[in-house]
PDB file of C-alpha atoms in Angstrom:
ATOM      1  CA  ALA A  13      95.954  95.242 112.953  1.00 37.00           C
ATOM      2  CA  GLU A  14      99.004  97.285 111.982  1.00 42.00           C
ATOM      3  CA  GLY A  15      98.956 100.876 110.810  1.00 45.00           C
ATOM      4  CA  GLY A  16      99.841 104.351 111.961  1.00 49.00           C
ATOM      5  CA  PRO A  17      97.762 106.318 114.442  1.00 57.00           C
ATOM      6  CA  GLY A  18      95.252 108.780 113.074  1.00 58.00           C
ATOM      7  CA  THR A  19      95.860 109.846 109.503  1.00 66.00           C
ATOM      8  CA  MET A  20      99.659 109.717 109.794  1.00 77.00           C
ATOM      9  CA  SER A  21     101.464 107.955 106.952  1.00 85.00           C
ATOM     10  CA  ASP A  22     103.898 105.116 107.648  1.00 86.00           C
ATOM     11  CA  ASP A  23     106.824 107.403 106.826  1.00 90.00           C
ATOM     12  CA  GLU A  24     105.553 110.130 109.158  1.00 92.00           C
ATOM     13  CA  LEU A  25     104.998 107.626 111.970  1.00 92.00           C
ATOM     14  CA  HIS A  26     108.468 106.181 111.511  1.00 93.00           C
ATOM     15  CA  ALA A  27     109.990 109.687 111.542  1.00 94.00           C
ATOM     16  CA  GLN A  28     108.089 110.531 114.746  1.00 93.00           C
ATOM     17  CA  CYS A  29     109.384 107.363 116.413  1.00 95.00           C
ATOM     18  CA  GLN A  30     112.917 107.881 115.124  1.00 97.00           C
ATOM     19  CA  ALA A  31     112.930 111.388 116.617  1.00 96.00           C
ATOM     20  CA  ARG A  32     112.727 109.853 120.107  1.00 96.00           C
ATOM     21  CA  VAL A  33     116.150 108.207 119.767  1.00 97.00           C
ATOM     22  CA  GLY A  34     118.549 109.778 122.267  1.00 97.00           C
ATOM     23  CA  ARG A  35     115.765 110.615 124.717  1.00 96.00           C
ATOM     24  CA  THR A  36     116.143 109.452 128.338  1.00 97.00           C
ATOM     25  CA  LEU A  37     113.076 108.149 130.174  1.00 96.00           C
ATOM     26  CA  GLY A  38     112.743 108.851 133.872  1.00 90.00           C
ATOM     27  CA  GLY A  39     116.431 109.638 134.144  1.00 92.00           C
ATOM     28  CA  LYS A  40     117.145 105.917 133.715  1.00 94.00           C
ATOM     29  CA  TRP A  41     116.621 104.482 130.242  1.00 97.00           C
ATOM     30  CA  THR A  42     118.194 106.096 127.165  1.00 98.00           C
ATOM     31  CA  LEU A  43     116.673 105.148 123.815  1.00 98.00           C
ATOM     32  CA  ASP A  44     119.745 104.156 121.797  1.00 98.00           C
ATOM     33  CA  ALA A  45     118.089 102.939 118.579  1.00 97.00           C
ATOM     34  CA  LEU A  46     114.694 102.287 117.006  1.00 97.00           C
ATOM     35  CA  ILE A  47     114.116  98.541 116.595  1.00 94.00           C
ATOM     36  CA  GLY A  48     110.638  98.530 115.070  1.00 91.00           C
ATOM     37  CA  VAL A  49     107.337 100.373 114.697  1.00 91.00           C
ATOM     38  CA  GLY A  50     103.924  98.754 115.134  1.00 84.00           C
ATOM     39  CA  GLY A  51     100.333  99.875 115.068  1.00 82.00           C
ATOM     40  CA  MET A  52     100.191 100.789 118.769  1.00 86.00           C
ATOM     41  CA  ALA A  53     103.776 101.219 119.840  1.00 92.00           C
ATOM     42  CA  ALA A  54     107.426 101.515 118.888  1.00 94.00           C
ATOM     43  CA  VAL A  55     110.215  99.330 120.250  1.00 95.00           C
ATOM     44  CA  TYR A  56     113.653 100.712 121.055  1.00 97.00           C
ATOM     45  CA  LEU A  57     116.989  99.434 122.206  1.00 98.00           C
ATOM     46  CA  GLY A  58     117.225 100.919 125.694  1.00 98.00           C
ATOM     47  CA  ARG A  59     120.332 101.358 127.787  1.00 98.00           C
ATOM     48  CA  HIS A  60     119.979 101.798 131.551  1.00 97.00           C
ATOM     49  CA  ARG A  61     122.214 104.247 133.395  1.00 96.00           C
ATOM     50  CA  ASN A  62     123.885 101.193 134.983  1.00 97.00           C
ATOM     51  CA  GLY A  63     124.787  99.805 131.532  1.00 96.00           C
ATOM     52  CA  ALA A  64     122.077  97.139 131.263  1.00 97.00           C
ATOM     53  CA  THR A  65     120.199  96.833 127.968  1.00 97.00           C
ATOM     54  CA  ALA A  66     116.554  96.007 127.305  1.00 98.00           C
ATOM     55  CA  ALA A  67     113.797  96.505 124.773  1.00 97.00           C
ATOM     56  CA  ILE A  68     111.643  99.550 125.522  1.00 97.00           C
ATOM     57  CA  LYS A  69     108.119  99.335 124.120  1.00 95.00           C
ATOM     58  CA  LEU A  70     106.626 102.839 124.044  1.00 95.00           C
ATOM     59  CA  LEU A  71     102.974 103.580 123.251  1.00 93.00           C
ATOM     60  CA  HIS A  72     102.423 106.072 120.440  1.00 93.00           C
ATOM     61  CA  PRO A  73     101.570 109.539 121.871  1.00 91.00           C
ATOM     62  CA  GLU A  74      98.258 109.665 119.967  1.00 90.00           C
ATOM     63  CA  TYR A  75      97.056 106.611 121.887  1.00 91.00           C
ATOM     64  CA  ALA A  76      98.347 107.495 125.352  1.00 90.00           C
ATOM     65  CA  ALA A  77      95.225 109.540 126.143  1.00 89.00           C
ATOM     66  CA  MET A  78      92.835 106.749 125.069  1.00 92.00           C
ATOM     67  CA  PRO A  79      91.952 104.737 128.212  1.00 90.00           C
ATOM     68  CA  THR A  80      91.006 101.519 126.367  1.00 87.00           C
ATOM     69  CA  LEU A  81      94.223 101.372 124.353  1.00 87.00           C
ATOM     70  CA  ARG A  82      96.334 102.460 127.302  1.00 89.00           C
ATOM     71  CA  GLU A  83      94.863  99.665 129.422  1.00 87.00           C
ATOM     72  CA  ARG A  84      95.366  97.120 126.631  1.00 84.00           C
ATOM     73  CA  PHE A  85      99.001  98.189 126.320  1.00 88.00           C
ATOM     74  CA  LEU A  86      99.803  98.014 130.036  1.00 87.00           C
ATOM     75  CA  ARG A  87      98.026  94.697 130.639  1.00 84.00           C
ATOM     76  CA  GLU A  88     100.563  92.996 128.355  1.00 81.00           C
ATOM     77  CA  ALA A  89     103.067  93.100 131.221  1.00 82.00           C
ATOM     78  CA  TYR A  90     100.744  91.265 133.599  1.00 85.00           C
ATOM     79  CA  ILE A  91      99.596  88.672 131.086  1.00 88.00           C
ATOM     80  CA  ALA A  92     102.986  87.927 129.481  1.00 86.00           C
ATOM     81  CA  ASN A  93     104.629  87.382 132.867  1.00 89.00           C
ATOM     82  CA  LYS A  94     101.746  85.183 134.013  1.00 91.00           C
ATOM     83  CA  VAL A  95     102.625  82.712 131.238  1.00 91.00           C
ATOM     84  CA  ALA A  96     105.959  81.990 132.999  1.00 88.00           C
ATOM     85  CA  HIS A  97     107.512  80.051 130.121  1.00 94.00           C
ATOM     86  CA  PRO A  98     110.781  80.541 128.163  1.00 94.00           C
ATOM     87  CA  GLY A  99     108.622  81.053 125.080  1.00 96.00           C
ATOM     88  CA  SER A 100     107.053  84.196 126.550  1.00 94.00           C
ATOM     89  CA  VAL A 101     108.919  87.519 126.538  1.00 92.00           C
ATOM     90  CA  LYS A 102     109.585  88.722 130.087  1.00 91.00           C
ATOM     91  CA  VAL A 103     108.369  92.209 130.989  1.00 92.00           C
ATOM     92  CA  LEU A 104     110.791  93.595 133.563  1.00 94.00           C
ATOM     93  CA  ASP A 105     109.150  96.898 134.447  1.00 93.00           C
ATOM     94  CA  ASP A 106     106.593  99.475 133.357  1.00 93.00           C
ATOM     95  CA  ASP A 107     106.463 103.232 133.800  1.00 94.00           C
ATOM     96  CA  THR A 108     105.243 106.438 132.186  1.00 94.00           C
ATOM     97  CA  THR A 109     107.287 109.122 130.459  1.00 94.00           C
ATOM     98  CA  GLU A 110     107.276 112.737 131.643  1.00 92.00           C
ATOM     99  CA  THR A 111     104.896 113.517 128.756  1.00 91.00           C
ATOM    100  CA  GLY A 112     102.424 110.781 129.685  1.00 92.00           C
ATOM    101  CA  GLU A 113     103.219 107.860 127.366  1.00 94.00           C
ATOM    102  CA  PRO A 114     103.313 104.480 129.124  1.00 95.00           C
ATOM    103  CA  TYR A 115     106.177 102.135 128.319  1.00 96.00           C
ATOM    104  CA  LEU A 116     107.272  98.593 129.070  1.00 95.00           C
ATOM    105  CA  VAL A 117     110.822  97.451 129.794  1.00 96.00           C
ATOM    106  CA  MET A 118     111.155  94.038 128.179  1.00 95.00           C
ATOM    107  CA  GLU A 119     113.638  91.245 127.663  1.00 94.00           C
ATOM    108  CA  LEU A 120     115.825  92.191 124.687  1.00 96.00           C
ATOM    109  CA  LEU A 121     115.571  89.609 121.909  1.00 95.00           C
ATOM    110  CA  LYS A 122     118.193  89.009 119.249  1.00 95.00           C
ATOM    111  CA  GLY A 123     117.034  87.202 116.135  1.00 96.00           C
ATOM    112  CA  GLU A 124     114.122  87.720 113.758  1.00 96.00           C
ATOM    113  CA  SER A 125     110.384  87.236 113.488  1.00 96.00           C
ATOM    114  CA  ILE A 126     109.110  84.115 111.759  1.00 97.00           C
ATOM    115  CA  GLU A 127     107.528  86.452 109.191  1.00 96.00           C
ATOM    116  CA  THR A 128     110.975  87.884 108.363  1.00 96.00           C
ATOM    117  CA  LEU A 129     112.503  84.404 108.349  1.00 97.00           C
ATOM    118  CA  SER A 130     109.849  83.184 105.919  1.00 97.00           C
ATOM    119  CA  THR A 131     110.359  86.190 103.642  1.00 97.00           C
ATOM    120  CA  ARG A 132     114.094  85.492 103.612  1.00 96.00           C
ATOM    121  CA  HIS A 133     113.319  81.965 102.422  1.00 96.00           C
ATOM    122  CA  GLY A 134     111.115  83.187  99.575  1.00 96.00           C
ATOM    123  CA  GLY A 135     107.833  82.926 101.478  1.00 95.00           C
ATOM    124  CA  ARG A 136     108.003  79.221 102.341  1.00 95.00           C
ATOM    125  CA  LEU A 137     109.951  77.362 105.024  1.00 97.00           C
ATOM    126  CA  PRO A 138     111.242  73.787 104.899  1.00 96.00           C
ATOM    127  CA  LEU A 139     109.033  71.225 106.629  1.00 95.00           C
ATOM    128  CA  ASP A 140     111.593  70.309 109.299  1.00 96.00           C
ATOM    129  CA  LEU A 141     112.128  73.953 110.314  1.00 97.00           C
ATOM    130  CA  THR A 142     108.391  74.627 110.315  1.00 97.00           C
ATOM    131  CA  LEU A 143     107.782  71.663 112.606  1.00 97.00           C
ATOM    132  CA  LYS A 144     110.513  72.809 115.009  1.00 97.00           C
ATOM    133  CA  ILE A 145     108.892  76.255 115.180  1.00 97.00           C
ATOM    134  CA  ALA A 146     105.474  74.682 115.726  1.00 97.00           C
ATOM    135  CA  ASP A 147     106.744  72.400 118.493  1.00 98.00           C
ATOM    136  CA  GLN A 148     108.163  75.300 120.516  1.00 98.00           C
ATOM    137  CA  ALA A 149     105.227  77.625 119.864  1.00 97.00           C
ATOM    138  CA  LEU A 150     102.779  74.956 121.000  1.00 98.00           C
ATOM    139  CA  ALA A 151     104.784  74.330 124.175  1.00 97.00           C
ATOM    140  CA  ALA A 152     104.602  78.030 125.063  1.00 96.00           C
ATOM    141  CA  LEU A 153     100.930  78.076 124.147  1.00 96.00           C
ATOM    142  CA  GLU A 154     100.285  75.103 126.408  1.00 96.00           C
ATOM    143  CA  ALA A 155     101.716  77.104 129.318  1.00 95.00           C
ATOM    144  CA  ALA A 156      99.582  80.120 128.401  1.00 95.00           C
ATOM    145  CA  HIS A 157      96.415  78.052 128.227  1.00 96.00           C
ATOM    146  CA  ALA A 158      97.268  76.366 131.542  1.00 95.00           C
ATOM    147  CA  ALA A 159      97.341  79.881 133.002  1.00 93.00           C
ATOM    148  CA  ALA A 160      93.901  80.526 131.419  1.00 93.00           C
ATOM    149  CA  ILE A 161      95.355  82.941 128.847  1.00 93.00           C
ATOM    150  CA  VAL A 162      94.148  83.031 125.236  1.00 94.00           C
ATOM    151  CA  HIS A 163      96.467  85.023 122.954  1.00 94.00           C
ATOM    152  CA  ARG A 164      93.953  85.805 120.125  1.00 91.00           C
ATOM    153  CA  ASP A 165      96.489  87.179 117.620  1.00 93.00           C
ATOM    154  CA  LEU A 166      98.961  84.429 116.765  1.00 96.00           C
ATOM    155  CA  LYS A 167     100.604  84.829 113.347  1.00 96.00           C
ATOM    156  CA  PRO A 168     104.120  84.662 111.836  1.00 97.00           C
ATOM    157  CA  ASP A 169     104.811  88.275 112.804  1.00 93.00           C
ATOM    158  CA  ASN A 170     104.049  87.494 116.474  1.00 94.00           C
ATOM    159  CA  LEU A 171     106.442  84.543 116.647  1.00 97.00           C
ATOM    160  CA  PHE A 172     110.153  85.283 117.057  1.00 97.00           C
ATOM    161  CA  LEU A 173     113.149  83.006 116.592  1.00 98.00           C
ATOM    162  CA  THR A 174     116.129  84.019 118.746  1.00 97.00           C
ATOM    163  CA  GLU A 175     119.756  83.559 117.763  1.00 96.00           C
ATOM    164  CA  GLU A 176     119.829  80.674 120.266  1.00 96.00           C
ATOM    165  CA  GLY A 177     117.001  78.928 118.386  1.00 96.00           C
ATOM    166  CA  VAL A 178     114.260  79.660 120.945  1.00 97.00           C
ATOM    167  CA  VAL A 179     110.782  80.534 119.657  1.00 98.00           C
ATOM    168  CA  LYS A 180     109.106  83.368 121.568  1.00 97.00           C
ATOM    169  CA  ILE A 181     105.455  84.409 121.418  1.00 96.00           C
ATOM    170  CA  LEU A 182     105.137  88.189 121.109  1.00 92.00           C
ATOM    171  CA  ASP A 183     102.398  90.722 121.807  1.00 86.00           C
ATOM    172  CA  PHE A 184     100.029  89.598 124.538  1.00 83.00           C
ATOM    173  CA  GLY A 185      98.381  93.018 124.241  1.00 68.00           C
ATOM    174  CA  ILE A 186      95.012  91.645 123.134  1.00 69.00           C
ATOM    175  CA  ALA A 187      95.257  88.386 125.065  1.00 72.00           C
ATOM    176  CA  ARG A 188      92.414  87.568 127.415  1.00 70.00           C
ATOM    177  CA  LEU A 189      92.280  85.813 130.755  1.00 63.00           C
ATOM    178  CA  GLN A 190      89.511  83.248 130.454  1.00 56.00           C
ATOM    179  CA  ASN A 191      88.234  84.053 133.933  1.00 53.00           C
ATOM    180  CA  ASP A 192      87.676  87.702 132.951  1.00 51.00           C
ATOM    181  CA  SER A 193      84.095  88.804 133.432  1.00 43.00           C
ATOM    182  CA  GLY A 194      83.690  88.953 129.635  1.00 43.00           C
ATOM    183  CA  PRO A 195      84.394  91.124 126.635  1.00 41.00           C
ATOM    184  CA  SER A 196      84.149  94.868 127.016  1.00 39.00           C
ATOM    185  CA  LYS A 197      81.244  96.806 125.556  1.00 35.00           C
ATOM    186  CA  ARG A 198      83.680  98.084 122.941  1.00 35.00           C
ATOM    187  CA  THR A 199      84.457  94.511 121.869  1.00 36.00           C
ATOM    188  CA  GLN A 200      80.800  93.525 121.936  1.00 35.00           C
ATOM    189  CA  THR A 201      79.922  96.341 119.560  1.00 33.00           C
ATOM    190  CA  GLY A 202      82.305  94.972 116.959  1.00 36.00           C
ATOM    191  CA  MET A 203      85.853  96.169 117.545  1.00 41.00           C
ATOM    192  CA  ALA A 204      88.073  93.935 115.415  1.00 50.00           C
ATOM    193  CA  MET A 205      90.638  92.164 117.574  1.00 73.00           C
ATOM    194  CA  GLY A 206      93.117  89.936 115.833  1.00 82.00           C
ATOM    195  CA  THR A 207      94.349  89.509 112.267  1.00 90.00           C
ATOM    196  CA  PRO A 208      91.773  88.287 109.703  1.00 92.00           C
ATOM    197  CA  ALA A 209      94.233  86.057 107.819  1.00 94.00           C
ATOM    198  CA  TYR A 210      94.779  83.933 110.941  1.00 96.00           C
ATOM    199  CA  MET A 211      91.346  84.099 112.601  1.00 95.00           C
ATOM    200  CA  ALA A 212      89.272  81.073 113.505  1.00 95.00           C
ATOM    201  CA  PRO A 213      85.590  81.270 112.476  1.00 95.00           C
ATOM    202  CA  GLU A 214      84.281  82.084 115.973  1.00 95.00           C
ATOM    203  CA  GLN A 215      86.718  84.989 116.270  1.00 94.00           C
ATOM    204  CA  ALA A 216      85.874  86.321 112.798  1.00 94.00           C
ATOM    205  CA  LEU A 217      82.196  86.198 113.775  1.00 93.00           C
ATOM    206  CA  GLY A 218      82.877  88.117 116.986  1.00 91.00           C
ATOM    207  CA  ARG A 219      81.469  85.310 119.146  1.00 92.00           C
ATOM    208  CA  TRP A 220      83.779  86.141 122.033  1.00 88.00           C
ATOM    209  CA  ASN A 221      82.109  83.729 124.454  1.00 91.00           C
ATOM    210  CA  GLU A 222      83.244  80.910 122.123  1.00 93.00           C
ATOM    211  CA  VAL A 223      86.853  82.107 121.815  1.00 93.00           C
ATOM    212  CA  ASP A 224      89.163  79.859 123.854  1.00 94.00           C
ATOM    213  CA  GLY A 225      92.399  77.900 123.538  1.00 95.00           C
ATOM    214  CA  ARG A 226      91.134  76.166 120.413  1.00 96.00           C
ATOM    215  CA  THR A 227      91.040  79.569 118.711  1.00 96.00           C
ATOM    216  CA  ASP A 228      94.781  79.892 119.285  1.00 96.00           C
ATOM    217  CA  LEU A 229      95.345  76.381 117.939  1.00 97.00           C
ATOM    218  CA  TRP A 230      93.484  77.345 114.764  1.00 97.00           C
ATOM    219  CA  ALA A 231      95.756  80.374 114.404  1.00 97.00           C
ATOM    220  CA  ILE A 232      98.851  78.196 114.827  1.00 97.00           C
ATOM    221  CA  GLY A 233      97.461  75.878 112.148  1.00 97.00           C
ATOM    222  CA  ALA A 234      96.861  78.850 109.849  1.00 97.00           C
ATOM    223  CA  THR A 235     100.420  80.011 110.530  1.00 98.00           C
ATOM    224  CA  LEU A 236     101.861  76.612 109.600  1.00 97.00           C
ATOM    225  CA  PHE A 237      99.673  76.568 106.481  1.00 96.00           C
ATOM    226  CA  SER A 238     101.140  79.927 105.465  1.00 96.00           C
ATOM    227  CA  LEU A 239     104.742  78.933 106.210  1.00 97.00           C
ATOM    228  CA  LEU A 240     104.460  75.719 104.185  1.00 96.00           C
ATOM    229  CA  THR A 241     102.453  76.994 101.219  1.00 95.00           C
ATOM    230  CA  GLY A 242     103.506  80.616 100.863  1.00 94.00           C
ATOM    231  CA  ARG A 243      99.855  81.764 100.971  1.00 94.00           C
ATOM    232  CA  ILE A 244      97.245  82.424 103.628  1.00 95.00           C
ATOM    233  CA  VAL A 245      94.273  80.157 104.285  1.00 94.00           C
ATOM    234  CA  HIS A 246      91.619  82.444 102.798  1.00 93.00           C
ATOM    235  CA  GLU A 247      92.959  84.687 100.055  1.00 93.00           C
ATOM    236  CA  ALA A 248      90.926  87.833  99.337  1.00 92.00           C
ATOM    237  CA  ASP A 249      91.354  91.334  97.934  1.00 92.00           C
ATOM    238  CA  THR A 250      90.420  93.203 101.123  1.00 92.00           C
ATOM    239  CA  ALA A 251      90.602  92.638 104.864  1.00 89.00           C
ATOM    240  CA  ASN A 252      86.785  92.727 105.078  1.00 92.00           C
ATOM    241  CA  GLU A 253      86.448  90.023 102.415  1.00 94.00           C
ATOM    242  CA  MET A 254      89.043  87.968 104.258  1.00 93.00           C
ATOM    243  CA  LEU A 255      87.067  88.346 107.481  1.00 92.00           C
ATOM    244  CA  VAL A 256      83.902  87.141 105.747  1.00 95.00           C
ATOM    245  CA  ALA A 257      85.758  84.156 104.307  1.00 94.00           C
ATOM    246  CA  ALA A 258      87.234  83.289 107.705  1.00 93.00           C
ATOM    247  CA  ALA A 259      83.749  83.374 109.218  1.00 94.00           C
ATOM    248  CA  THR A 260      81.947  81.379 106.537  1.00 94.00           C
ATOM    249  CA  ARG A 261      84.280  79.205 104.463  1.00 94.00           C
ATOM    250  CA  PRO A 262      86.055  75.987 105.460  1.00 92.00           C
ATOM    251  CA  ALA A 263      89.843  75.973 105.267  1.00 92.00           C
ATOM    252  CA  PRO A 264      91.236  74.426 102.072  1.00 91.00           C
ATOM    253  CA  SER A 265      93.128  71.150 102.298  1.00 90.00           C
ATOM    254  CA  LEU A 266      96.867  71.606 102.771  1.00 90.00           C
ATOM    255  CA  ALA A 267      97.487  68.610 100.521  1.00 87.00           C
ATOM    256  CA  LYS A 268      95.586  70.283  97.675  1.00 85.00           C
ATOM    257  CA  VAL A 269      97.313  73.637  98.080  1.00 86.00           C
ATOM    258  CA  ILE A 270     100.939  72.786  98.726  1.00 78.00           C
ATOM    259  CA  LYS A 271     103.186  72.525  95.735  1.00 60.00           C
ATOM    260  CA  ALA A 272     106.176  70.256  95.416  1.00 46.00           C
ATOM    261  CA  PRO A 273     109.527  72.102  95.620  1.00 47.00           C
TER     262      PRO A 273
END
């Protein structure tokens, strides 16, 4: 889920991240501009001393001292590269700043998230464009599942359409290798992982031993539902109510929900 660390407001978090612009990491990467701010990390346009550019994903300082979150952040590099598909963002390097924040050096994408694209179209996308997005996302997902990787947080904001028309899956930070020994004690005691609006029932219930590739397919279906209808599968006033609905209510029929243009 998105949101600033601790009790920091969105504006304060953005200002903290913006203040890093101009900083040089390890004598190599200069942060030229702030691209975006998420719940765990900020992404910058980075310029190497040799002139190369990349996206630098830098963990928020408040989380750098938390072993569980630090591990989750750094494992994205291993998992994303294991997918080995054009639809996965390449992680080129990882390191730690002089003040202890880990960061990833990633393939620099030019384009926009599917969430932004949908908003630009008034909240709904045409059927042909939606199907093209789905086709590419499913191809990348097929490669991930073949590598025994379950993403667990697929949604419009984690799909990106490049200027070349390539769909990329973002944020493998909470992905899981299916041959892992099992969920951590922290997960077993109820840590929410994923986004309620796009969760399959088994994920909403926290039945992690049942979460597999089909969970990702449900999330893709929920994403397509949202892109075509302009609403989420289970509408509710709060995230908790949405989680309950995801766990207990069947999805409504697309045919009954969609409205003619």
